[in-house]
XYZ file of C-alpha atoms in Angstrom:
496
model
C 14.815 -23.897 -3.649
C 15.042 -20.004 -4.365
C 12.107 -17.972 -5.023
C 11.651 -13.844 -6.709
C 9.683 -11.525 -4.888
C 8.983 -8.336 -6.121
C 7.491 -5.055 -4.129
C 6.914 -2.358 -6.744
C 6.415 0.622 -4.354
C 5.484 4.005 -5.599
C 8.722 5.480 -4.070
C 11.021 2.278 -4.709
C 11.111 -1.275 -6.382
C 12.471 -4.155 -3.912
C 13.355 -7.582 -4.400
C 14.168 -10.067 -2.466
C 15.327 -13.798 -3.150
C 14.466 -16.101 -0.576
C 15.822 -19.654 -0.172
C 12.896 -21.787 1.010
C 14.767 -24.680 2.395
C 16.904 -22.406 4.932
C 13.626 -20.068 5.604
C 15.738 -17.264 5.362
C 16.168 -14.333 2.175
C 19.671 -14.715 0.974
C 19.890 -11.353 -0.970
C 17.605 -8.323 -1.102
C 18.311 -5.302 -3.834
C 16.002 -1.482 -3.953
C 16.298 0.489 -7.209
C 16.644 3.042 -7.630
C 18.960 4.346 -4.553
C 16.889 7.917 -4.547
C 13.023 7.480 -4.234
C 11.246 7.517 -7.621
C 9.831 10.667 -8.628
C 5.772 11.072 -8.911
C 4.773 13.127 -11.753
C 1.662 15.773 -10.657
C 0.697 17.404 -14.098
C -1.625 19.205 -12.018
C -2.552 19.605 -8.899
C -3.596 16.515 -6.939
C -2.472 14.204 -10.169
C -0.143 11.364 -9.237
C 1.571 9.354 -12.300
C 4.265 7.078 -12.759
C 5.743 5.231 -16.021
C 4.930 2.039 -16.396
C 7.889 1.416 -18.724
C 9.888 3.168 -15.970
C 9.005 0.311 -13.323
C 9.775 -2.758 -15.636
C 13.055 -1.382 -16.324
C 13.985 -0.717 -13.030
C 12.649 -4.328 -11.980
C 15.128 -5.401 -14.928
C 18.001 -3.355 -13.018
C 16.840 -4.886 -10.087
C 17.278 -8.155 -11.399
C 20.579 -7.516 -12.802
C 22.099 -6.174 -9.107
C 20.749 -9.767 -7.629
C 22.787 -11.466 -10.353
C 25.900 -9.371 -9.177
C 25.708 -9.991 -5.923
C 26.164 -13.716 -7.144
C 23.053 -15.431 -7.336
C 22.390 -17.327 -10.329
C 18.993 -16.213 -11.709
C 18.248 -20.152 -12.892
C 17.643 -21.029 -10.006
C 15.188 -18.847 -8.584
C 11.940 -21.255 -9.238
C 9.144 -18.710 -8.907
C 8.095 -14.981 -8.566
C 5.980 -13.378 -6.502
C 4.811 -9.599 -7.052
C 3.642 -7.300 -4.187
C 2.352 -4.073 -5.505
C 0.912 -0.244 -4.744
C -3.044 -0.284 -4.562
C -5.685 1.270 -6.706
C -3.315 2.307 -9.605
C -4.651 2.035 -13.229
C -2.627 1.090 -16.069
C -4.107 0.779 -19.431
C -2.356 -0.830 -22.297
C -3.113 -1.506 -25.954
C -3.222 -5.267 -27.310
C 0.538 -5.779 -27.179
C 0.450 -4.700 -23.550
C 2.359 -1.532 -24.330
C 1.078 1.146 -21.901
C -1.191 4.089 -23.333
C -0.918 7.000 -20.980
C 1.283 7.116 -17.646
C -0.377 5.340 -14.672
C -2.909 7.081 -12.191
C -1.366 5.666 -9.082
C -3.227 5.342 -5.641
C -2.730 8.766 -4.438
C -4.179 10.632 -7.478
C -7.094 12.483 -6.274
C -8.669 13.757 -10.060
C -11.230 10.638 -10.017
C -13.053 11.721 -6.522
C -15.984 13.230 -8.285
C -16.173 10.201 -10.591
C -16.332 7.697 -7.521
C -19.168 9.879 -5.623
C -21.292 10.263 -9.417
C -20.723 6.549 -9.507
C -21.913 6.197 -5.528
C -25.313 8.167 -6.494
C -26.171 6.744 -9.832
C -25.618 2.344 -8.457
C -27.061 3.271 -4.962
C -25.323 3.927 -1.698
C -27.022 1.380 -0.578
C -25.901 -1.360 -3.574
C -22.247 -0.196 -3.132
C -22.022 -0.555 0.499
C -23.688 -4.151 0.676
C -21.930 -4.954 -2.601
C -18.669 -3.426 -2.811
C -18.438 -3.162 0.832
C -17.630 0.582 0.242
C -17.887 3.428 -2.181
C -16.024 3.369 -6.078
C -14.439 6.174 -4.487
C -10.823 7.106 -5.487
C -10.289 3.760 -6.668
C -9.142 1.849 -9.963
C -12.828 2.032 -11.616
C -13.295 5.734 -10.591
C -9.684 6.122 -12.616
C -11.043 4.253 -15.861
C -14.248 6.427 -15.661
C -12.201 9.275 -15.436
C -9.866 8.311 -18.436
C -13.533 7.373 -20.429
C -15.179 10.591 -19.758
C -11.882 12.805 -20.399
C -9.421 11.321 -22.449
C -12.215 9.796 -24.999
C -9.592 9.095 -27.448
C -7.170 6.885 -24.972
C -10.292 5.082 -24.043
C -10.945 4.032 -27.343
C -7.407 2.361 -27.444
C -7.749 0.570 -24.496
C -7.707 -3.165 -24.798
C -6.394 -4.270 -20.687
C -6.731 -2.695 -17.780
C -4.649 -3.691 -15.052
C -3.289 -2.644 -11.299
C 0.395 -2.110 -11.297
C 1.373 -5.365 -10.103
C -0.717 -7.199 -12.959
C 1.388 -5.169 -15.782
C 4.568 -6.184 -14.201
C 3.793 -9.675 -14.251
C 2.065 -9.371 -17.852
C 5.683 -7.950 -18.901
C 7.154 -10.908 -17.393
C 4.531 -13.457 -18.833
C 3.232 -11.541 -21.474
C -0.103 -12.754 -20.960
C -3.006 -10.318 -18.897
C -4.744 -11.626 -16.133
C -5.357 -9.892 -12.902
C -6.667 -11.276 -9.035
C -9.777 -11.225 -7.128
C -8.374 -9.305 -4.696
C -6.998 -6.762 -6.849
C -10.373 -6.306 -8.453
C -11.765 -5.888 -4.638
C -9.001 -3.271 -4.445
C -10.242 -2.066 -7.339
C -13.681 -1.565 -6.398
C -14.841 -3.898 -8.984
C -15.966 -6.868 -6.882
C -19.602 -8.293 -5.881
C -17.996 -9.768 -1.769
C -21.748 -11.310 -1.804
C -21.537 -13.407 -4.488
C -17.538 -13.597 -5.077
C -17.377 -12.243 -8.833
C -16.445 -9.219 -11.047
C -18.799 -6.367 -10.603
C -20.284 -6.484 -13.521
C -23.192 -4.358 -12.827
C -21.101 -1.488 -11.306
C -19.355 -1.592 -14.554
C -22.793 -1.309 -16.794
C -23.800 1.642 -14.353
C -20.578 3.788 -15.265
C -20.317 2.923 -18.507
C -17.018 1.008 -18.390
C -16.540 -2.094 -20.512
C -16.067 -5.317 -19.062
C -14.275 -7.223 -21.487
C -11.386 -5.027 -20.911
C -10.887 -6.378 -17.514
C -8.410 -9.816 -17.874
C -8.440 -12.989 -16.968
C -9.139 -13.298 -13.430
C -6.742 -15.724 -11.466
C -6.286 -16.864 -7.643
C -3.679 -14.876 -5.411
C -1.935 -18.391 -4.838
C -0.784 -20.604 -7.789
C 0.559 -21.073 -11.121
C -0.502 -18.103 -12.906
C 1.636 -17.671 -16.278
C 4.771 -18.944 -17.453
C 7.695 -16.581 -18.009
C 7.721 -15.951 -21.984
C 10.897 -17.308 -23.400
C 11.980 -14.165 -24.905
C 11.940 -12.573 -21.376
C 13.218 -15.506 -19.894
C 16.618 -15.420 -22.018
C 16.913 -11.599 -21.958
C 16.283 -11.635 -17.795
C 18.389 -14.864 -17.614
C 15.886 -16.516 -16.123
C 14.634 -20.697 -16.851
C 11.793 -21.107 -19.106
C 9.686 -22.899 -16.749
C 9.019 -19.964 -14.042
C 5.914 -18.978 -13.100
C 4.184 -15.860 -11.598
C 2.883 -17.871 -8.337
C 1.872 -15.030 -6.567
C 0.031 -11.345 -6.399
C -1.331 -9.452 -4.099
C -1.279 -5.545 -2.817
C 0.945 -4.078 -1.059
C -1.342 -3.765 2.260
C -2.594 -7.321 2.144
C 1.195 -8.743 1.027
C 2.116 -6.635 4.228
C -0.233 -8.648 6.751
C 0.746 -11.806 4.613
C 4.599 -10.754 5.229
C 3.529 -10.626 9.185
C 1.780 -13.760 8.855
C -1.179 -11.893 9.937
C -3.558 -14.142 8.227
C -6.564 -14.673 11.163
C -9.517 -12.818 12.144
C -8.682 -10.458 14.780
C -5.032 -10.121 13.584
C -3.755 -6.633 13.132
C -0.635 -5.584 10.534
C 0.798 -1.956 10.354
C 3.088 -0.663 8.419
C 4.684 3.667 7.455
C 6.196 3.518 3.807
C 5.059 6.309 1.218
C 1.276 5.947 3.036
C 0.386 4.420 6.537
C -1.884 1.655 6.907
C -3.532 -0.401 9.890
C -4.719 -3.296 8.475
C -7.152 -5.839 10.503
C -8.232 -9.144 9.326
C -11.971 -9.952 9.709
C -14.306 -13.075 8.695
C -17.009 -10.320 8.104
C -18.082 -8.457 4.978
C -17.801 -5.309 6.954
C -17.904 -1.964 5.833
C -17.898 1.905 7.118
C -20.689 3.565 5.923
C -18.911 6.523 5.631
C -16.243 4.909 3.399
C -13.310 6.242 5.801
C -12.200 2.787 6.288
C -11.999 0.185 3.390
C -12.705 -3.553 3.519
C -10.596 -5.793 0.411
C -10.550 -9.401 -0.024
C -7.828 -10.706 1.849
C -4.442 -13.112 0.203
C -5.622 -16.136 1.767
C -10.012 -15.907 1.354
C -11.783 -18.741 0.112
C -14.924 -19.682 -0.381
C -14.745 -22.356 2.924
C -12.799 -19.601 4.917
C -13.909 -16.167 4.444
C -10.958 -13.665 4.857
C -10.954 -9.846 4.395
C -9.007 -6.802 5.214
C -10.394 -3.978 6.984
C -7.783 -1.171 5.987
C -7.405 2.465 6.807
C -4.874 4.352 4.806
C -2.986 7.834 5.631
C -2.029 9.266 2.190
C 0.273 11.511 3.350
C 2.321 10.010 5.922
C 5.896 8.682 5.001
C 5.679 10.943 2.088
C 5.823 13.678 4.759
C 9.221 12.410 6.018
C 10.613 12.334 2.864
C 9.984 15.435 2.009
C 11.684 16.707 4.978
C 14.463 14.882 3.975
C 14.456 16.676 1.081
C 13.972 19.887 2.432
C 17.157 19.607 5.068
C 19.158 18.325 2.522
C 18.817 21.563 0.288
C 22.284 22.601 1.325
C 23.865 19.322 0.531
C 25.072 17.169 -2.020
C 23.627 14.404 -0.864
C 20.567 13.885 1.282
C 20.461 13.779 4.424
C 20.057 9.600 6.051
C 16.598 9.007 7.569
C 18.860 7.946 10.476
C 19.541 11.723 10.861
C 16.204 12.411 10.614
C 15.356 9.745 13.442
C 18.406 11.466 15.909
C 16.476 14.632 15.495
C 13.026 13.231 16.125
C 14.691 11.682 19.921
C 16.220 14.582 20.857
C 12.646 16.926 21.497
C 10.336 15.722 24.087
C 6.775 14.802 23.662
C 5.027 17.630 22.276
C 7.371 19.321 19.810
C 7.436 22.353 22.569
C 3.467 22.998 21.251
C 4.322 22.193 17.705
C 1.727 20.418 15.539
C 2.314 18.793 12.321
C -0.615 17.966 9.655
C 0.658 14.820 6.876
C -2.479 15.543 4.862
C -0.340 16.934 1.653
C -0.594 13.904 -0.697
C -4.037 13.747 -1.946
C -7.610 13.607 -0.592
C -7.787 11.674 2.210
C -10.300 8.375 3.155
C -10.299 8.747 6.163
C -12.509 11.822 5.782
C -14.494 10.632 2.982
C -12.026 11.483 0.449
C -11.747 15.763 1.195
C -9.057 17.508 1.722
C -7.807 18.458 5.193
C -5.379 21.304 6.333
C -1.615 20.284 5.897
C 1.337 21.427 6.947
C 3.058 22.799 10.391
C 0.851 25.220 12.962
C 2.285 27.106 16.096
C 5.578 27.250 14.418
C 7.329 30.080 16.547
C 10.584 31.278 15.219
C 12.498 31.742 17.950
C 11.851 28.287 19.860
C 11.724 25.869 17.214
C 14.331 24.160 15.708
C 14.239 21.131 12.807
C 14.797 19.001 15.301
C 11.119 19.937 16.791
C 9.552 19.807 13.036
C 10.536 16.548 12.479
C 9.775 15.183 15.913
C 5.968 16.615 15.209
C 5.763 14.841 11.556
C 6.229 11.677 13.882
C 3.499 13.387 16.296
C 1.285 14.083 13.317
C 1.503 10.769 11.418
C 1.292 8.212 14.362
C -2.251 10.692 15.295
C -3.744 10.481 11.876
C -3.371 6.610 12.429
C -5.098 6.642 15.760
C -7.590 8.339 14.106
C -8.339 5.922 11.543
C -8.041 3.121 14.352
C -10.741 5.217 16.166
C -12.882 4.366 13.306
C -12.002 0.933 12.996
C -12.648 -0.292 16.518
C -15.951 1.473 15.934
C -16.568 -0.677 13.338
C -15.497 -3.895 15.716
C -11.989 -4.421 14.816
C -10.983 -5.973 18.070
C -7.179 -6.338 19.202
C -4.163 -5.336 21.650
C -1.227 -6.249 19.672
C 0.238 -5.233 16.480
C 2.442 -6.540 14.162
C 5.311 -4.387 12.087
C 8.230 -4.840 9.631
C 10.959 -2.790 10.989
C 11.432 -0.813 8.493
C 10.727 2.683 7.079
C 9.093 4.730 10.379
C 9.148 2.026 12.282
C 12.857 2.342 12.614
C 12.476 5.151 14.594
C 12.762 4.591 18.507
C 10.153 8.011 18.810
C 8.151 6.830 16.532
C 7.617 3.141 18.541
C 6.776 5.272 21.139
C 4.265 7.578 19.913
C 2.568 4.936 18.297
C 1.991 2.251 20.855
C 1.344 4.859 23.378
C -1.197 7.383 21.413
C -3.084 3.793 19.941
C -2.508 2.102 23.409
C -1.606 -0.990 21.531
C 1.281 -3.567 21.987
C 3.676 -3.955 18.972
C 5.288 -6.690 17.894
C 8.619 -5.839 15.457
C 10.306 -8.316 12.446
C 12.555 -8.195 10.519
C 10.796 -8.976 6.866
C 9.508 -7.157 4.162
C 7.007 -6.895 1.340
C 9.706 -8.415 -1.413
C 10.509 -10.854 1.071
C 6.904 -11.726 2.029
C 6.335 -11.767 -2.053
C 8.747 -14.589 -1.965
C 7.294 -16.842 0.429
C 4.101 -16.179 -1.405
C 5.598 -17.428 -4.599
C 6.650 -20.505 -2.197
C 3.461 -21.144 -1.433
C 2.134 -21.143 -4.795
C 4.434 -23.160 -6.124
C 3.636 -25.385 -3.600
C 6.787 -26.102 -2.026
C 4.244 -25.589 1.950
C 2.040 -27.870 3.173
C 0.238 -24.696 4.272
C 1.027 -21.117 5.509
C 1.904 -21.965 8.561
C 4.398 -24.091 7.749
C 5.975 -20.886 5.277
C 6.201 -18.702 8.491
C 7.162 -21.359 10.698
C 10.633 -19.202 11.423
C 9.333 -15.999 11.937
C 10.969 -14.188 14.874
C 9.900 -11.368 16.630
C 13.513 -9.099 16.833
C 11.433 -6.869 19.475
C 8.446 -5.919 21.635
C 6.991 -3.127 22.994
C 4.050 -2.057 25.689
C 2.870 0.954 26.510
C 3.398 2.718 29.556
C 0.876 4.271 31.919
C 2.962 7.919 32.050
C 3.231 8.159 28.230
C -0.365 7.154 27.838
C -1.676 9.934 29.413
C 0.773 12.014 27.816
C 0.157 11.142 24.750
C -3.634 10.764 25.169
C -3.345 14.816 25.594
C -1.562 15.582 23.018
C -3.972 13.748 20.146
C -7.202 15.004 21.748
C -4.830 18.893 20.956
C -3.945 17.810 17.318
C -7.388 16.289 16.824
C -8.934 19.509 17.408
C -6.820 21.484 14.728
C -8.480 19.047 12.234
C -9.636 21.287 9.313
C -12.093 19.284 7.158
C -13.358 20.698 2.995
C -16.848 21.777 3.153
């Protein structure tokens, strides 16, 4: 039996069709082949089209047909997605403004008004954290200055929900989405309601509220004939990207740790606590497999600015080329410059406010950069430098918190292709990492799996996971390393 996932990234859209009986994905497709472009209207906006997603998910779909897989028999879809976006559509679920994805910084004052006028106290024992950046600090924003859209709002969804809505035509979002929209009561396991009275947001415009696992919708027919798909699938499966990443791992237990370095970089540590920083650097979200017997949550820090960093990079060597240059370049130059860039520090704090310092800005960019000495080859090698430390200072906060653990689990993928960047990383966080060879779509897919039903339990869905490799830290590199953060930590330039 074949099952659809779908990861709708902010800089891609992946999907992967898995074939449940083999345990193994048969055929994986990204669209578009550049990264998608992020519309800033003004500084520190982030926005994507809506309409622009579902029709690459449609291309998508049509490049898994090609590659000859018939599209009836896929049985049902799962859908992975980027956090804390808002989309907000009128009553035919037509989208009324472009969404304000995760990164978008323009609702920070909204979140802290919000924080103030509930309590500090109510939000952190509550919400486990602060509205912050977060979906309802988005819808506030859109309320208090675009009065008109507001008006015309009849769903409000998180990027993932409106792709499965397209597919179902029917509105519903998850628990856990609502967590990662700062919309959930962890005490008492319901929609925020309160929260929502206190910033004037309606709640009837949130939809219905379904389980990560199970049958959510059927496909409509109309989208079923037009995708080519049967009549009977279901959306089976939802979740965000961070907790369909530790899913993907099979990182599912307290004390379990998941990384991963797309567009952002996350840790991401499972707990059976309602923790939460109160300092809202680190954010706690219902985990993909909590219930009410088995409390499950994710303890999450996020680095806004990390993989976007390498990208742009990318970008900017491959200003004298046709075509860009291959992150495998970029990963060549990294390994060719020794530990320390030759004094070179690198900031990845350019995409937005950052949580990790209670949502102000921090310096960005490169410092020391001497002419004469440096080469590319030493700027990209301290983007590596720079990204792996903001982690490892995120993780500070986390063990700080209790987040207990030695190992680490990874997709290989995206930085974590890079032999320099292995390094860095489990020598500056002193952790072990363990390396697979999945991804979100893929994950997605066994979710659907397990919705449908086709497991006897999750175990049993990641029974053939294989670790392709491992890696320790070593005592010499520790050191190193350990000198080099406590350098870049100090050249930490916080907002007032």
């Amino acid at each position: 039996m074949k099952f659809l996932g779908i990861d709708l990234g902010s800089s891609s859209i992946k999907l992967s069709v898995f074939d449940a009986e083999k345990g193994t994905e048969v055929v994986a497709v990204t669209v578009p082949e550049n990264e998608m472009e992020i519309q800033a209207p003004k500084f520190g906006w982030a926005e994507q089209d809506p309409e622009l997603w579902w029709s690459y998910v449609k291309q998508g779909l049509s490049g898994i047909a090609q590659k000859g897989i018939n599209l009836k028999e896929i049985q049902a879809i799962g859908i992975a997605y980027q956090m804390h976006g808002l989309v907000v559509t009128d009553e035919h679920l037509k989208p009324i403004r472009p969404s304000i994805i995760w990164c978008d910084s323009r609702a920070v004052e909204a979140g802290r008004e919000a924080f103030d006028k509930y309590g500090p106290e109510k939000c952190l024992q509550e919400l486990l954290g602060s509205p912050g950046n977060f979906t309802a600090s988005k819808l506030k924003w859109v309320r208090e200055q675009e009065p008109d859209v507001y008006q015309k709002i009849r769903h409000i969804m998180l990027p993932g929900d409106f792709i499965a809505a397209r597919l179902t035509r029917v509105p519903q979002t998850s628990q856990s989405g609502l967590s990662e929209a700062a919309l959930w009561n962890f005490p008492e396991g319901r929609l925020a309601t309160e929260l929502l009275e206190s910033m004037g947001l309606d709640a009837e415009l949130v939809p219905e509220i379904v389980p990560n696992f199970g049958k959510q919708a059927t496909i409509h027919p109309e989208v079923a004939a037009e995708l080519g798909l049967n009549n009977d699938v279901s959306v089976t499966y939802r979740a965000g990207d961070q907790p369909n990443n530790a899913f993907s791992l099979n990182v599912l237990e307290p004390g379990e740790i998941a990384t991963t370095a797309g567009t952002s970089a996350v840790v991401y540590s499972v707990s059976d606590e309602n923790v939460y920083d109160k300092e809202s650097r680190i954010n706690t979200f219902l985990h993909v497999n909590n219930s009410e017997k088995a409390r499950r949550n994710g303890v999450m820090l996020c680095i806004n600015g990390s993989g976007i960093s390498y990208q742009w990079l990318r970008k900017l060597l491959s200003a004298a080329t046709s075509e860009p240059v291959s992150y495998e370049f970029l990963n060549q130059q990294a390994a060719s410059v020794g530990p320390g860039s030759e004094q070179l520090l690198f900031y990845p704090f350019g995409n937005g406010v950052e949580r990790i310092f209670q949502n102000k800005k921090a310096n960005s960019g490169i410092e020391n950069l001497n002419f004469n000495l440096h080469k590319p080859a030493h700027i990209v090698r301290a983007a590596c430098e720079g990204i792996v430390f903001a982690m490892n200072y995120g993780f500070e906060v986390m063990k700080d918190l209790g987040v207990q653990g030695n190992t680490i689990k990874a997709g290989k993928a995206n930085l974590f292709l890079s032999p320099t960047f292995r390094e860095i990383f489990v020598n500056t966080t002193q952790t072990n990492l363990k390396l697979y060879n999945t991804s979100g779509a893929e994950g997605a897919a066994r979710g659907a799996a397990c919705g449908f039903g086709y497991y006897q339990n999750m175990n049993e869905a990641f029974s053939n996971l294989k670790v392709v490799e491992s890696l320790e830290p070593e005592s010499h590199l520790i050191e190193q390393y350990a000198e080099l953060y406590q350098i870049w930590k100090q050249g930490i330039k916080i907002e007032k």
